[in-house]
Short mmCIF file of C-alpha atoms and ligand atoms in Angstrom, two decimals:
data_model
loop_
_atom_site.label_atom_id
_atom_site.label_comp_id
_atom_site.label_asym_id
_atom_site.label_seq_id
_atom_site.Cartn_x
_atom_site.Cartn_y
_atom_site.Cartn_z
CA UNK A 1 61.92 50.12 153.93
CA UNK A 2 63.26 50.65 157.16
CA UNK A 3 60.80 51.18 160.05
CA UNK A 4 61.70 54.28 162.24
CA UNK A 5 63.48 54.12 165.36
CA UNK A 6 63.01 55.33 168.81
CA UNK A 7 66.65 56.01 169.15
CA UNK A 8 66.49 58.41 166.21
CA UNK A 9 62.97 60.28 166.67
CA UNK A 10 62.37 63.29 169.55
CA UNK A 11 60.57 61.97 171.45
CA UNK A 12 57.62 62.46 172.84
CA UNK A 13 56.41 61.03 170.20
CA UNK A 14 53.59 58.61 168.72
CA UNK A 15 53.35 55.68 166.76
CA UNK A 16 51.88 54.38 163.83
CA UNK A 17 52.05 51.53 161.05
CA UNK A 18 51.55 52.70 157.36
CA UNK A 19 50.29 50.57 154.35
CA UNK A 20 51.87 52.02 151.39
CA UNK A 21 50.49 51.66 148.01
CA UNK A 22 52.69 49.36 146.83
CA UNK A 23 51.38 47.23 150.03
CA UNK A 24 54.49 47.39 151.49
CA UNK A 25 54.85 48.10 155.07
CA UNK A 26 56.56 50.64 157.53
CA UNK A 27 56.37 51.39 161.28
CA UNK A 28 56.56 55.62 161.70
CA UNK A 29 57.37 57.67 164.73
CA UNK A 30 56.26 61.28 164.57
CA UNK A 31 55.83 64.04 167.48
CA UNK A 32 54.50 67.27 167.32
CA UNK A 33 57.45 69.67 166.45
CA UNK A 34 56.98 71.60 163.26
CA UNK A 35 60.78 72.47 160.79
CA UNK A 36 59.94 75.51 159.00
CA UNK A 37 60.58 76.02 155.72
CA UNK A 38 64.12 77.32 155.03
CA UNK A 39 63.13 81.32 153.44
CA UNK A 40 64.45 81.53 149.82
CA UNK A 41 65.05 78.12 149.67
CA UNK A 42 63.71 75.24 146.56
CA UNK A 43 63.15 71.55 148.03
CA UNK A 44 64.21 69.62 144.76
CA UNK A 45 63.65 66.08 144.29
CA UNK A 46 63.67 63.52 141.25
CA UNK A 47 61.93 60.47 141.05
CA UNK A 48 62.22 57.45 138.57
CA UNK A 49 58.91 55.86 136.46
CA UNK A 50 57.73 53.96 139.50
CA UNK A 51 58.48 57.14 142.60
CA UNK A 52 61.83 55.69 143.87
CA UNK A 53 64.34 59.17 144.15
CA UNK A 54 67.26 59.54 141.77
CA UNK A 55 67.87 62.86 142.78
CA UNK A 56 67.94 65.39 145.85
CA UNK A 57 69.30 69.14 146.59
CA UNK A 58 70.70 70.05 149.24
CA UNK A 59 67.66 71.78 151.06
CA UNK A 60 66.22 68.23 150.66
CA UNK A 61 68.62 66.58 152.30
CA UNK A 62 68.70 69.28 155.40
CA UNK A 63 64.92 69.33 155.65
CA UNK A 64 64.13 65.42 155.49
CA UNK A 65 67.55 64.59 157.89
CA UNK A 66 68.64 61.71 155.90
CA UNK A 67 71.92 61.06 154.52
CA UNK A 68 72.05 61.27 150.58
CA UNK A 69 72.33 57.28 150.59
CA UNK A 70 69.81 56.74 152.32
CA UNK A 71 67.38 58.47 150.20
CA UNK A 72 68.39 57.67 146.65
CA UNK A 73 67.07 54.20 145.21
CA UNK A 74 64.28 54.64 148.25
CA UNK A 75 60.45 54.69 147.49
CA UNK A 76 59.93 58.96 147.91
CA UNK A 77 57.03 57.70 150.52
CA UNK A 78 60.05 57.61 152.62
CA UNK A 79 58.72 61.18 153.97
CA UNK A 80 55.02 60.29 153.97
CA UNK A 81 53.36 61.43 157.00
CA UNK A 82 50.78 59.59 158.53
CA UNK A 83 48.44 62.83 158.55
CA UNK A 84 48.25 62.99 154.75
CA UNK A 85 45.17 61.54 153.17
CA UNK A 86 46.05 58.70 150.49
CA UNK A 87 43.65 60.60 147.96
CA UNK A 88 46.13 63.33 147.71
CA UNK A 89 48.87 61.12 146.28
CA UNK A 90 46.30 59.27 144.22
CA UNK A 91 45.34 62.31 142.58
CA UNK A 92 49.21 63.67 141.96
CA UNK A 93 50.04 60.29 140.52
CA UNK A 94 46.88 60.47 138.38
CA UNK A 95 47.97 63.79 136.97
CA UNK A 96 51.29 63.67 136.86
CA UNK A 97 50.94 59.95 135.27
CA UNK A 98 48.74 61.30 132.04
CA UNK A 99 51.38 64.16 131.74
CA UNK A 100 50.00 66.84 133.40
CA UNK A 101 51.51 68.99 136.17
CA UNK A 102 50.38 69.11 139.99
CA UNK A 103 50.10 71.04 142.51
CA UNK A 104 49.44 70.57 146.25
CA UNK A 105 50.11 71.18 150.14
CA UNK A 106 52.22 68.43 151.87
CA UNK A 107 52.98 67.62 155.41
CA UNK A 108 56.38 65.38 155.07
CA UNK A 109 57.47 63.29 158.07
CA UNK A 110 61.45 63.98 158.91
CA UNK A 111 64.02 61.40 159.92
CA UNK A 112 64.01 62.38 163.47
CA UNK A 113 59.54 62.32 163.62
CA UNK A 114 59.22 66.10 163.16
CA UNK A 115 56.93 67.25 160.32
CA UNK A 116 57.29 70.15 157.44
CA UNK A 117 54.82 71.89 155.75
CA UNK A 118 55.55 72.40 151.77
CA UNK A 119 53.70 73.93 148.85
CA UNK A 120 54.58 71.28 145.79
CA UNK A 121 54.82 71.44 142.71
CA UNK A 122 55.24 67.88 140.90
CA UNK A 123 55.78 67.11 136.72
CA UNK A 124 56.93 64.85 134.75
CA UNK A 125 60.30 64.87 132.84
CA UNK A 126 59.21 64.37 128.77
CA UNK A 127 62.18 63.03 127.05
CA UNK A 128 62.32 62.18 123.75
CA UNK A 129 58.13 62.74 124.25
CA UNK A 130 58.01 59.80 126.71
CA UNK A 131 58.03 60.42 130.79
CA UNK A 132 61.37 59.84 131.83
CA UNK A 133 60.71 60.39 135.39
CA UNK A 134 59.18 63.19 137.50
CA UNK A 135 60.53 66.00 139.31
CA UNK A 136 59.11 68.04 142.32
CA UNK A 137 59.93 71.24 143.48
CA UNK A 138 58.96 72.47 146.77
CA UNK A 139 58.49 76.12 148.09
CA UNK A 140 57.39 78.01 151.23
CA UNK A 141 53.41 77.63 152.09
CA UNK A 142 51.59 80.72 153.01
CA UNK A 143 50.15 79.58 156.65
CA UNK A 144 46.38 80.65 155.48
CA UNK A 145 46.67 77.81 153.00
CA UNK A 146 48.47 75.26 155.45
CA UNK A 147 46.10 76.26 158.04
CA UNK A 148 42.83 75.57 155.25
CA UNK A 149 44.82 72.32 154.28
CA UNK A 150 45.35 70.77 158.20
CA UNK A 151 41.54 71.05 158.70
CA UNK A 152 40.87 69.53 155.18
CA UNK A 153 43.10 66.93 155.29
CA UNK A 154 41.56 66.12 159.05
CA UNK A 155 38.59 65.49 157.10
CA UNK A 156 39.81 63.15 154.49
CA UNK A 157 41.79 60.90 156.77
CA UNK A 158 38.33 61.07 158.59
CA UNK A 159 36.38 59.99 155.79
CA UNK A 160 39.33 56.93 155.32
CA UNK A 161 38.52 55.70 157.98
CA UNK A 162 34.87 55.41 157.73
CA UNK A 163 35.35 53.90 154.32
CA UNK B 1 78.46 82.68 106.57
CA UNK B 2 77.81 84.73 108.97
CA UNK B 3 76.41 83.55 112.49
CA UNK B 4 74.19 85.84 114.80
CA UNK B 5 75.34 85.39 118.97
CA UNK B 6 72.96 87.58 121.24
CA UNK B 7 73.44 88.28 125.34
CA UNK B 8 70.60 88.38 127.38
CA UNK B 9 69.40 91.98 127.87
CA UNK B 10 69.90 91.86 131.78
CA UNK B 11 73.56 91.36 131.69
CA UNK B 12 75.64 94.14 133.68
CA UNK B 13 75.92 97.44 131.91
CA UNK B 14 79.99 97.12 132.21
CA UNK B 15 80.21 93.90 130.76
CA UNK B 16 79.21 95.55 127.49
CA UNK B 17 82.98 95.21 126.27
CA UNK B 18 83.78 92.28 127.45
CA UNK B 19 81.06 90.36 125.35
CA UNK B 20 82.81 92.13 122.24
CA UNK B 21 85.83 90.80 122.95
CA UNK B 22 84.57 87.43 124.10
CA UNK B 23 82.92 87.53 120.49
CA UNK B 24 86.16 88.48 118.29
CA UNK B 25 87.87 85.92 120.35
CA UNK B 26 85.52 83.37 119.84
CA UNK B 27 85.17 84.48 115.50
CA UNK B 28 88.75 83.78 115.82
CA UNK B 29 88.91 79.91 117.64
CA UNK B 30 86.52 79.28 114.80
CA UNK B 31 87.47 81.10 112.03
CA UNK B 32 84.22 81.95 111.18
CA UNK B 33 82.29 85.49 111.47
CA UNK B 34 79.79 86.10 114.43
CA UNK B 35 78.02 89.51 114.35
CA UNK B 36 77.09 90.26 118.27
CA UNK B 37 74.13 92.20 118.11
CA UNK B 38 72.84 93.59 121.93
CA UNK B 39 69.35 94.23 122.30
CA UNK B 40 67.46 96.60 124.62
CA UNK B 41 65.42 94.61 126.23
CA UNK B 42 64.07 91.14 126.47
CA UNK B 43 60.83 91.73 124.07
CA UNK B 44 63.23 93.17 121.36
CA UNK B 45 65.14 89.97 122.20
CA UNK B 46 62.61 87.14 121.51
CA UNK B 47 61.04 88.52 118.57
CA UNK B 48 64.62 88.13 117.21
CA UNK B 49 64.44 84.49 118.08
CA UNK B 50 61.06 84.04 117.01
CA UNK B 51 62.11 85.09 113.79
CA UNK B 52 65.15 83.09 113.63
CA UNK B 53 68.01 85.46 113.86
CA UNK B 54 69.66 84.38 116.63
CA UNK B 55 72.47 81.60 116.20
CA UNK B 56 74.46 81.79 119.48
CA UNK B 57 72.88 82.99 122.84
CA UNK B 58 73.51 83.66 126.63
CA UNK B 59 70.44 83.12 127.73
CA UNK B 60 68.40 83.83 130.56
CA UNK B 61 67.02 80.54 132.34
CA UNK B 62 63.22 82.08 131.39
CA UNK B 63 64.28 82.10 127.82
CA UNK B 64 66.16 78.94 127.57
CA UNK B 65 63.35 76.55 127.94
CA UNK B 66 61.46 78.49 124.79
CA UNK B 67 64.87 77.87 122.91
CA UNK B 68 65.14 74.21 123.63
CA UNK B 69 61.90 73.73 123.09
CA UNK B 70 60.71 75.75 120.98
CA UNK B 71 63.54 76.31 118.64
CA UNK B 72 65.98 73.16 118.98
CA UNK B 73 68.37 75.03 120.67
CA UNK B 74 71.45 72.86 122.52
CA UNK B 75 73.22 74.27 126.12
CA UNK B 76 76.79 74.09 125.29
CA UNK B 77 78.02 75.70 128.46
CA UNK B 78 77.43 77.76 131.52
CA UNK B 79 79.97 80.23 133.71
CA UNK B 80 81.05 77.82 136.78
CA UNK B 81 80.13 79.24 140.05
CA UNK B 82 77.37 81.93 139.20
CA UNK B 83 73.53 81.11 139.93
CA UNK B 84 70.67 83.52 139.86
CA UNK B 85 69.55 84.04 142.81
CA UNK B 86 66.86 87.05 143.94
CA UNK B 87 66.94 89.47 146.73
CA UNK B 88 63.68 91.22 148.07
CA UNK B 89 64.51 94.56 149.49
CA UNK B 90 62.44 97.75 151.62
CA UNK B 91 63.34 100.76 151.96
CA UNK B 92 65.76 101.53 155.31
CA UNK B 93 62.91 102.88 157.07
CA UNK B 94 60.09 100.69 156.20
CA UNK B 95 58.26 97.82 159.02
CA UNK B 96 58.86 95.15 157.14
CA UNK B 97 60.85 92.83 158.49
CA UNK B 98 59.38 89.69 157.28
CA UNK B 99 58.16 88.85 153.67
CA UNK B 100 54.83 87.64 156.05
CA UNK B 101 54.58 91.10 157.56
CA UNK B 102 53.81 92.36 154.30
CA UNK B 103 49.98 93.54 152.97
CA UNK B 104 48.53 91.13 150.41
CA UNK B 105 47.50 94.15 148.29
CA UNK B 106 51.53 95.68 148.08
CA UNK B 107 53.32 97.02 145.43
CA UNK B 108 56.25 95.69 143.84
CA UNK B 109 59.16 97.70 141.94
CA UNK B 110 60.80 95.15 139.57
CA UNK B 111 63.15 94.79 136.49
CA UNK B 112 61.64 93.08 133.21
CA UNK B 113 64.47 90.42 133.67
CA UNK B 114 61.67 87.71 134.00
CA UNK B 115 63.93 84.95 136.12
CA UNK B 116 64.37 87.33 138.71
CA UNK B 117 60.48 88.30 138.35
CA UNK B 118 59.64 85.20 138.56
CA UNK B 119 61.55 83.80 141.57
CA UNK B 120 60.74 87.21 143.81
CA UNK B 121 57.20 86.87 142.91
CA UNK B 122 57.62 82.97 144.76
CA UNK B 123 59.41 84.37 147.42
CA UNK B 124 55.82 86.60 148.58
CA UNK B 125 53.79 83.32 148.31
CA UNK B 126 54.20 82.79 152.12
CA UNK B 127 52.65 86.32 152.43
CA UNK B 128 49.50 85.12 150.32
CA UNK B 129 50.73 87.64 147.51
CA UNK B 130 49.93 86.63 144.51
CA UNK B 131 50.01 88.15 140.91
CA UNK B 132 46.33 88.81 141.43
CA UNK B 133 47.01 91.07 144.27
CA UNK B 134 49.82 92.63 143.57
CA UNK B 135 50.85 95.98 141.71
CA UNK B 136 54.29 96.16 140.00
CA UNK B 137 55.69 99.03 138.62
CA UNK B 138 58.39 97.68 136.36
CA UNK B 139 61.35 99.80 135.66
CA UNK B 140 64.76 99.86 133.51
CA UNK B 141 67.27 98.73 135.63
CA UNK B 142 67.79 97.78 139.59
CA UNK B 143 69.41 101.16 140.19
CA UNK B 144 65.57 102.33 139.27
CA UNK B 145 64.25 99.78 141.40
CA UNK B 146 66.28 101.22 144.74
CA UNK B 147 65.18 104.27 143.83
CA UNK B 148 61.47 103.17 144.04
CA UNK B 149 61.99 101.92 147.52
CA UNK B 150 64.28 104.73 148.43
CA UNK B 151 61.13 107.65 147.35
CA UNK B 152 58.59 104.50 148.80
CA UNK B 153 56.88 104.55 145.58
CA UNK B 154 56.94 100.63 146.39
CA UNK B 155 56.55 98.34 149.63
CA UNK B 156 59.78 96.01 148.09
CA UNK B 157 61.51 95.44 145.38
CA UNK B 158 62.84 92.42 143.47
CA UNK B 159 67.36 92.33 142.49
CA UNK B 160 69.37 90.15 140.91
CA UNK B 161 71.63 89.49 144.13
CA UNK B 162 74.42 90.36 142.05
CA UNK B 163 73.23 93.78 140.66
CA UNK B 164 72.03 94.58 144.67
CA UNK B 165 75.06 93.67 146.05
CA UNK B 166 76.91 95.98 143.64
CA UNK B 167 74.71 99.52 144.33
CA UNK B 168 76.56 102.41 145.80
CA UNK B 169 77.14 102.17 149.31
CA UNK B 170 74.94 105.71 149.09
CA UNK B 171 72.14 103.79 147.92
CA UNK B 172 72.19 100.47 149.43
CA UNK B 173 72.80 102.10 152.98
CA UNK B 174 69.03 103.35 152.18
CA UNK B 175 68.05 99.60 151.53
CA UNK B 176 67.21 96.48 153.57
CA UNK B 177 67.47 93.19 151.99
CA UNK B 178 64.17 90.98 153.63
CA UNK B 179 65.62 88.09 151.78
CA UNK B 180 67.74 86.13 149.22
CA UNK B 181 67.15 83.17 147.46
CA UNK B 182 69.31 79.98 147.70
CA UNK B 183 68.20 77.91 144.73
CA UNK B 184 71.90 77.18 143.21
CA UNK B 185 70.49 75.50 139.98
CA UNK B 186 69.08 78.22 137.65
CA UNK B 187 71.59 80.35 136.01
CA UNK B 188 72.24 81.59 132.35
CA UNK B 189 73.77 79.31 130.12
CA UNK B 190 74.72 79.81 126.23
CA UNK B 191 72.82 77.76 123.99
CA UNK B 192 73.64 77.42 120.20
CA UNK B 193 71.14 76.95 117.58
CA UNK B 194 70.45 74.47 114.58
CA UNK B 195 71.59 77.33 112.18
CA UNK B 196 74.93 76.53 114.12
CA UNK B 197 74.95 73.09 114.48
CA UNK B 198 77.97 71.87 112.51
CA UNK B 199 80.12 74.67 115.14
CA UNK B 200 78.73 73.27 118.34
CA UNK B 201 81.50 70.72 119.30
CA UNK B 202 84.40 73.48 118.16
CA UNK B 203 82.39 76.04 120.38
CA UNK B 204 82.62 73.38 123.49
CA UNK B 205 85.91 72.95 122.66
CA UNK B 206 87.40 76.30 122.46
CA UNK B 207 84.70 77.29 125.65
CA UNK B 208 86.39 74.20 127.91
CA UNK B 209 89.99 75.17 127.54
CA UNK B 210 89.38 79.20 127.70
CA UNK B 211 90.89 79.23 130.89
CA UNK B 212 93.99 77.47 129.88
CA UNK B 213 95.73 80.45 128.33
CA UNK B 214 96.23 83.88 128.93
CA UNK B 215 94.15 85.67 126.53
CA UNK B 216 91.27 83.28 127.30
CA UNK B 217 91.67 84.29 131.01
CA UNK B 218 91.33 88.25 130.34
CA UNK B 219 88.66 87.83 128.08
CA UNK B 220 86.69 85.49 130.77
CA UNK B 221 88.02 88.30 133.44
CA UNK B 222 86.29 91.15 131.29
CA UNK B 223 83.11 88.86 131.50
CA UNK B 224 84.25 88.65 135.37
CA UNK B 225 83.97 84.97 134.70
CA UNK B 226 85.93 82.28 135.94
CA UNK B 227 85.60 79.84 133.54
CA UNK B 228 83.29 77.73 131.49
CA UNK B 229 82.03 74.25 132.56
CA UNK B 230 80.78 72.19 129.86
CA UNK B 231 77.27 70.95 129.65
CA UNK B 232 75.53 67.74 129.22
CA UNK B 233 71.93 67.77 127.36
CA UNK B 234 70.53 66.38 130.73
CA UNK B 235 71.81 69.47 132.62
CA UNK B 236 69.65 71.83 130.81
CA UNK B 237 66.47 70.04 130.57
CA UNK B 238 66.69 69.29 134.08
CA UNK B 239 67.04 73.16 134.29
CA UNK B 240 63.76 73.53 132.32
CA UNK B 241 62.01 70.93 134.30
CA UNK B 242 62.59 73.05 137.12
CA UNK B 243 61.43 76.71 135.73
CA UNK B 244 58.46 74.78 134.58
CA UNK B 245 57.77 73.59 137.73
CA UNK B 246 57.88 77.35 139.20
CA UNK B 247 56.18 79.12 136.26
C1 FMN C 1 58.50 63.54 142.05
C2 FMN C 1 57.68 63.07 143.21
C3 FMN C 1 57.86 63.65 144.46
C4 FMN C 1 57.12 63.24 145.56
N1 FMN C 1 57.33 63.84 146.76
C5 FMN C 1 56.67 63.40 147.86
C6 FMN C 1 56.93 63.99 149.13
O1 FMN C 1 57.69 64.94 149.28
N2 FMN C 1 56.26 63.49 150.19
C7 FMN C 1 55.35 62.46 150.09
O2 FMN C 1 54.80 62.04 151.10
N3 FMN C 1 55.10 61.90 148.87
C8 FMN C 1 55.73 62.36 147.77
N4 FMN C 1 55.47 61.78 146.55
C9 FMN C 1 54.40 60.75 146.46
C10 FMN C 1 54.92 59.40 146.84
O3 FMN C 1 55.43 58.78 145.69
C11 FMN C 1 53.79 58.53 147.42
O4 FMN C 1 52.72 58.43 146.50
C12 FMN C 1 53.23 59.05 148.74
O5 FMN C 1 54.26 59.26 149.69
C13 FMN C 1 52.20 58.13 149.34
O6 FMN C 1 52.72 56.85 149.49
P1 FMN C 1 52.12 55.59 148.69
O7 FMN C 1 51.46 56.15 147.46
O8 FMN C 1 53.32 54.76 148.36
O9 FMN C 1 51.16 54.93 149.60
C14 FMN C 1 56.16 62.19 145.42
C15 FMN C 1 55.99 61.61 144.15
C16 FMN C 1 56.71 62.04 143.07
C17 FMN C 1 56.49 61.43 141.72
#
């Protein structure tokens, strides 16, 4: 994947490297400037067996700032944000692997190194009673909950790095 | 033989007609007999599918995954251009301006059209609502649902955008919509059964070219639809993945 760009991030901004899972690579920009959530609005995404996006709405596109091409065939950590603890995604591939459905707060880095806030909602697509793929479907956080979640999460990237 | 087509119960009061004469002209594409049969309300509905008397269906989105699932029902086709979406209203004179300004303990006037139900009640997450904390009084139609607001017997109240944005101007000047939805994929499609399997290509069929002639047109008109589009299997279950994902 691409690494991010100062030309295309507001800046000021800060800069990381992420390991992803798959080992791979990336260099991230991100700044402190929060997108809300579009009101009465569905972020709808859908991924193939291994996470790579095969599908996007609208609201997706807007919120992320990619173009459509750019997203589809990508890895969906294409939006992970360097704030979110790896044991959340461990635990929604875990569920959402063994065919259950999960639910969870997530702070998604945007194109241009702002952040959104999302309450997800991530299950797998049975077909023919085998996982086809998964879909999420994002909706607006209550701030309590985002508020609990940016302390939390604090914690766990804490705890990362002691480990 | 004679095949059993059903509408869902939250379909607009003066589209009552036009669903009889979108069923004689379907009966005659076919050549075959359909009895429509209209039901009350949506629990009158599915025990009529639970107990297998339901062939044809325009179902709500709520419903549909129950009938594919459930019941081996097939999406044939869906109206082009018309989505469900939600509007959360207050009465004219109420504070509210936000759905985060609202009290976590509120109470909600709403319809027992469960999509609609189901996407308001997502719409007060932001505001910490929850089913746990909120009261609903749950009423006949939307026109009962204004007039909850209107005598603030209720904080908001949840619409069908469509059935809000057709009140009297008497009533909805006594409204104020908070918000709409914007969700674009969950709509009301017609599904056909396995009782009516051998009819489901002649149903596409006759559904795709409806707006090729003139009596398809007025019937579609007294349906205030524009046409049909034609669905793929994948369509619909992507449909279902996505009210799963919200229920
Ligand atoms: C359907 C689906 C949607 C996902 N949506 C997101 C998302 O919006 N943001 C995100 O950071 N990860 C999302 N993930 C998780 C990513 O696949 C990935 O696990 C995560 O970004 C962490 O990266 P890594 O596991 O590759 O290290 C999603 C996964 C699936 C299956």
């Amino acid at each position: 994947m691409k690494n991010m760009h100062k030309a295309e991030v507001i800046e000021p901004c800060e800069q990381t490297l992420l390991t992803y899972q798959d080992t791979t690579e990336r260099v991230v920009l991100f700044n402190e400037e929060e997108v809300p959530f579009p009101d009465g609005k569905l972020i709808v995404s859908r991924t193939d067996l291994e996470g790579k996006i095969t599908h996007c709405n609208q609201s997706f596109i807007d919120m992320a700032g990619y173009d459509r091409g750019e997203l589809i065939g990508e890895p969906h950590h294409i939006l992970r944000h360097p704030d979110m603890p790896a044991a959340a995604f461990a635990d929604l591939w875990k569920t959402v692997e063994s065919g259950g459905k999960w639910h969870g707060y997530v702070k998604n880095l945007c194109k241009d190194g702002r952040y959104y806030w999302v309450y997800a909602t991530v299950i797998p697509n049975i077909r023919d009673g085998k996982i086809s793929g998964y879909t999420s479907v994002r909706r607006k956080p209550s701030r309590s909950k985002v508020e609990g979640c940016i302390s939390l999460y604090a914690q766990m990237k804490q705890a990362e790095v002691g480990a | 033989m004679i095949y059993n087509m059903t509408v869902s119960p939250d379909f607009p009061p003066e589209h009552i007609a036009g669903w009889y004469i979108f069923n004689t002209w379907l009966q005659r594409q076919l050549n075959e007999s359909i009895h429509l049969e209209l039901y009350n309300d949506f629990r009158q509905q599915r025990d009529a599918i639970q107990n297998d008397k339901i062939d044809l269906i325009y179902a709500n989105p709520f419903d549909a995954a129950m009938l594919v699932r459930e019941k081996g029902f097939t999406a044939l086709a869906a109206p082009v251009g018309r989505a469900d979406e939600a509007v959360i209203a207050v009465s004219e004179a109420s504070a509210i301006q936000n759905i985060e300004d609202l009290p976590v303990q509120c109470t909600v006037a709403s319809t027992d059209d469960p999509d609609i139900h189901l996407i308001g009640m997502i719409m007060l997450e932001p505001a910490d609502i929850s089913r746990d904390t909120v009261q609903v009084h749950q009423v006949g139609t939307y026109v009962l649902v204004a007039k909850q607001l209107i005598q603030q017997k209720a904080d908001v109240g949840f619409f069908l955008a469509e059935a809000f944005d057709n009140l009297s101007s008497f009533v909805s000047s006594q409204l104020r919509e908070v918000i709409r939805s914007q969700i674009y994929d969950i709509r009301h499609v017609l599904l056909a059964g396995p009782g009516i399997q051998e009819q489901h290509e002649a149903i596409k069929t006759a559904l795709a070219g409806m707006n090729d002639d003139e009596k398809g047109q007025d019937v579609l008109a007294n349906l205030s639809f524009e046409s049909w589009e034609i669905l793929q299997q994948e369509d619909t279950e992507f449909m279902i993945d996505l009210m799963d994902t919200l229920a």
